[in-house]
Amino acid sequence: MRTHHRTRAAWGLAALVAGLAVQAVPAASAATAVTFYASPTGSGTACTQAAPCALASAQGAVRARLAADPGADVTVLLADGTYRLADTWKFGAADSGSAGHPVVWQAAAGAKPVISGATRVTGWTQDGTTGAWKAAVAAGSETRQLYVDGKLAPIAGADRAALGWNGTWTGSSTGYDISADSAAMAWFGARTSAEVAGVEFDYPGANGAWTESRCRVASYSGGILTMAQPCWTNVTNRASFSQASGGLPSMGVGTRPTRVTNARTLLSAGEWFLDRAANTLYYQPNPGEQVAALDIELPRLEKLVQGAGTLANPLHDLTFQGLRFSYATWNDPSRPYGFADVQSNLRMTGGRNQGMCTFASPAGTCPWGSLTQPLGNVAFTATTNLSLTGNRFTNLGGAGLSVMYGARNTLIQGNEFTDIASTALLLGCTYDPTPLNAPEAQGIRDHCTPDPAAVAGDAIGTNEILTGTTVSNNVIHHIGTEYSSACGITLLFSRGTKISNNLLYDLPYTAITAGVIQGHVDNAAHPQNSVNINENNEISGNLIHDFLSVRSDGGAVYVEGHQAGYRYQADGTTIDPVATLANGLRVTGNVAFDGRNTNFTYYDDAGSEWINWAGNAAFNAGQYSQGGCEATGHFWITGNYFSSSVENYHCAGAVDSHASANTTVPATPKPGDIPNGLLTAAGLTSAYLNLGGNPDVEYISPTTNATQVLVAGHGFTATTPVYVKGVRVTGTQFLSGGFLVVPIPAGTVAADIRVGDAGPAMRGRVDDTDSRIAYTSFATNGNRGFGDYNDDIHYATANGATASLTFSGTGVEVHGEQYTDQGTLGVSVDGGAQVVVDTVPTDGQRHADVAVFRETNLLPGTHTIVVTKLSGQYAVLDGFAVLDTAVRIDDTAPGITYNGFTLQGGRPYGDYNGDIHFATANGSTATLTFTGTGIQVHGEQYTDQGTLGVSVDGGAQVVVDTVPTDGQRHANVAVYGRTGLSPGTHTIVVTKLSGQYAVLDGFATLGG
């Protein structure tokens, strides 16, 4: 069962203060405190609360103060609003605080400042009769993303099959011969050379099931498509290499693209296209959208925030707190080398042997695995005591945050990462596995820093190692929105990194990876080909669910390559296994479930070694709980709770593997199958539970013959209410933000369980104690011994006392009591006439928990019932029962016949099942034949709608106005309903009469 209540996670002052407390260092003596103020509309240099300044001026004021008083406590408070950067916001050594006195850039109380790299696009005009709108943008504008009302809009594109390109394509080393595909030839033949050169092909899974490569077309002539180089070679003809323990597959040259993008002619509703030559942006609105009212953000910057010191003079003691970093792009994949995906968003941009060092012939770049990594839109290098707490990284086109090149003691805590095109968090650099190797120093400068010239004087050694990074209590979800091989967290080479108590969910690929490609020339037979400096890293207490939803061949935690600095016994040559394991990778206390396309939940792949897999849990999360392919070994797998097997070493056996004291649990574990202590410790800690968002249930253990169930998801707190059949449960055991143990009565099914106070009462019994019932002048009584539902009732003695309930359904029952001391009740539904109900029985006997009123002829939707005491000594209410005989029929159902309507999906308005049909021509019709006693038409109300004509069984046409009085959009609403039809088969016809659009979101029938 999946019950979704998605909202973005809250980010509040409590989390920020808690984040600061972790890193607080007591001062030896009182420091001078100064606060500067910034505003999006600030000016001047005063930087006071009364006269705030712009960010640049505030930064200048900070530097001046630090120069005069290096030990000062300096804080900059950012007012609410959007700070539109003209260029990258850069920080260097001059922006540093001092030990125990960091410079703090933080949101003012109650403010949610946005650091933006975008321009809001205005001045829209219609593009003739195409349905698109256009606007002028600044010369040189370039982006791979566009955001409409805060949501990523897809670029103009279509599936190849939908374009009718179904003929034979013959591949070659340069591209395709499409002369056998007349439709494709006609399409490309109608494009200018500039238009052709902008077209991009998408190849999901073509370089391995874990990849999604993209290449641009270079040119077209006479049936020949020439693809951009070196992307085409890097995708289709990768070099082979010796001693391979993990492949880097090439795509077959004849593989046709799945999707075609970035051409104006492909525009459809909700999509955009940027004509860079004409400096014009096109957007085709979704039905009902008013372009002038939309907030359309065009990213301009790629590097949004950059903090860079040198190893000799690092940027240090700096904190960012409570800020939102948004609207930056990453244009590199649009270049001729495209996105030749290798793994985890690492790609080839050089030759076909990039990163293969001396293992390929000719040799590629060294060190082994030196592939190109994603751009970090917010990036830091050569820092000490950097703190990022309580921030939000969203609407970004590259990696959300990257930290590398000598960064030490970095705290990344209490942040949310979401709606990011690539990985959320990138730690380390592909070029620095062995920084003590002098020949690799220049490569490190060139590829691990933003400005090689600025660090030309750095002496690179152990000081370059990423050290002491803490990543804790962050929420990472919905990332990899463009590059689906993205991991939630990518850890390359580091020491003393601790990734703990994070919540990761809704991920297209692996949640956390430690090592990418590094081990692809290592295994038990040749374990020392690609060494690195990794040691003493930890991945612990993380809660991971709903991962690998798009790509496959990954895990909740995926590891490659060396993970320990060797420790030797007294002879200096024999490895000390105890000491080495103590300096290896510790993967402990993590809980993972619902891995969609997972083979190994805890995955020790090519060349991985020295890993302690201890005290983790996994259920419904992969074919195997632990293992991999071509691992080296030295694994300890102890004290885990897994629903699948361990020590599954495929391809080649691992050495020195030890599994003990592991417990096999069901794929659908019940309370107690996994220790409560393990579930309690996984995920966000108590100070950060507010980051989990609204309650979201992803798993409920089997209810058959159960007295309690395990509920898993995220967003739970100790006060989150739980209801079973509408009755609030007492005795719920709160384990953590991800797990509850809920007692249930006999006969409960998963659908009866509701977590959180959200929405109207739904189908089923609603006890009188339910929090959604509003009472006036009623009291509660229990344990009467008369057979009351759940042994309790509410009662009233005063006439006029009321009980009301809002519910969603097509019917409702009032449950109460019949006895001689009762009288009459008045019942009204939706403000209608009050029906008088006599609750005095004719037989003079007490009848408890009986239905004293029943209404079954309501239209599907939300209704309110009010029960009023009219007479008698007592009125007794034992709750309600919500009835629902409606059958929802989506607009895509095959039984609906359309004339002049078009299917549209992907709108952000809450359409039923994410799609609608719309028409622009008056006279367009939608017809449905159904069986039942009632029918409802679901559509939309908005200012660009008009009138619909609705007729049933050929009767008179009823005119329905779909223009709302409040001027607001109302999606998936019932615009027409009729009940009281005779049982049997009927036909309804909906006709567009007026307005710019008519929107149909389906029907609902009842009584069938």
Short mmCIF file of C-alpha atoms in Angstrom, two decimals, residues 195 315-316 318 350 465 512 550 560 576 627 714 836 845 931 941:
data_model
loop_
_atom_site.label_atom_id
_atom_site.label_comp_id
_atom_site.label_asym_id
_atom_site.label_seq_id
_atom_site.Cartn_x
_atom_site.Cartn_y
_atom_site.Cartn_z
CA GLU A 195 18.12 23.03 -36.03
CA LEU A 315 38.55 29.20 3.10
CA HIS A 316 37.63 28.44 6.68
CA LEU A 318 32.12 29.69 7.29
CA GLY A 350 37.72 12.85 -23.76
CA ILE A 465 42.59 14.40 1.01
CA ILE A 512 24.59 5.89 -1.50
CA VAL A 550 14.27 3.89 -13.03
CA GLU A 560 33.60 -0.49 -5.30
CA ASP A 576 46.65 -7.23 10.35
CA GLY A 627 27.03 -9.61 -2.39
CA HIS A 714 8.64 8.73 6.53
CA VAL A 836 -36.52 13.87 11.21
CA GLN A 845 -36.10 -2.87 23.64
CA THR A 931 -24.46 1.13 -16.20
CA GLN A 941 -12.78 25.17 -13.73
#
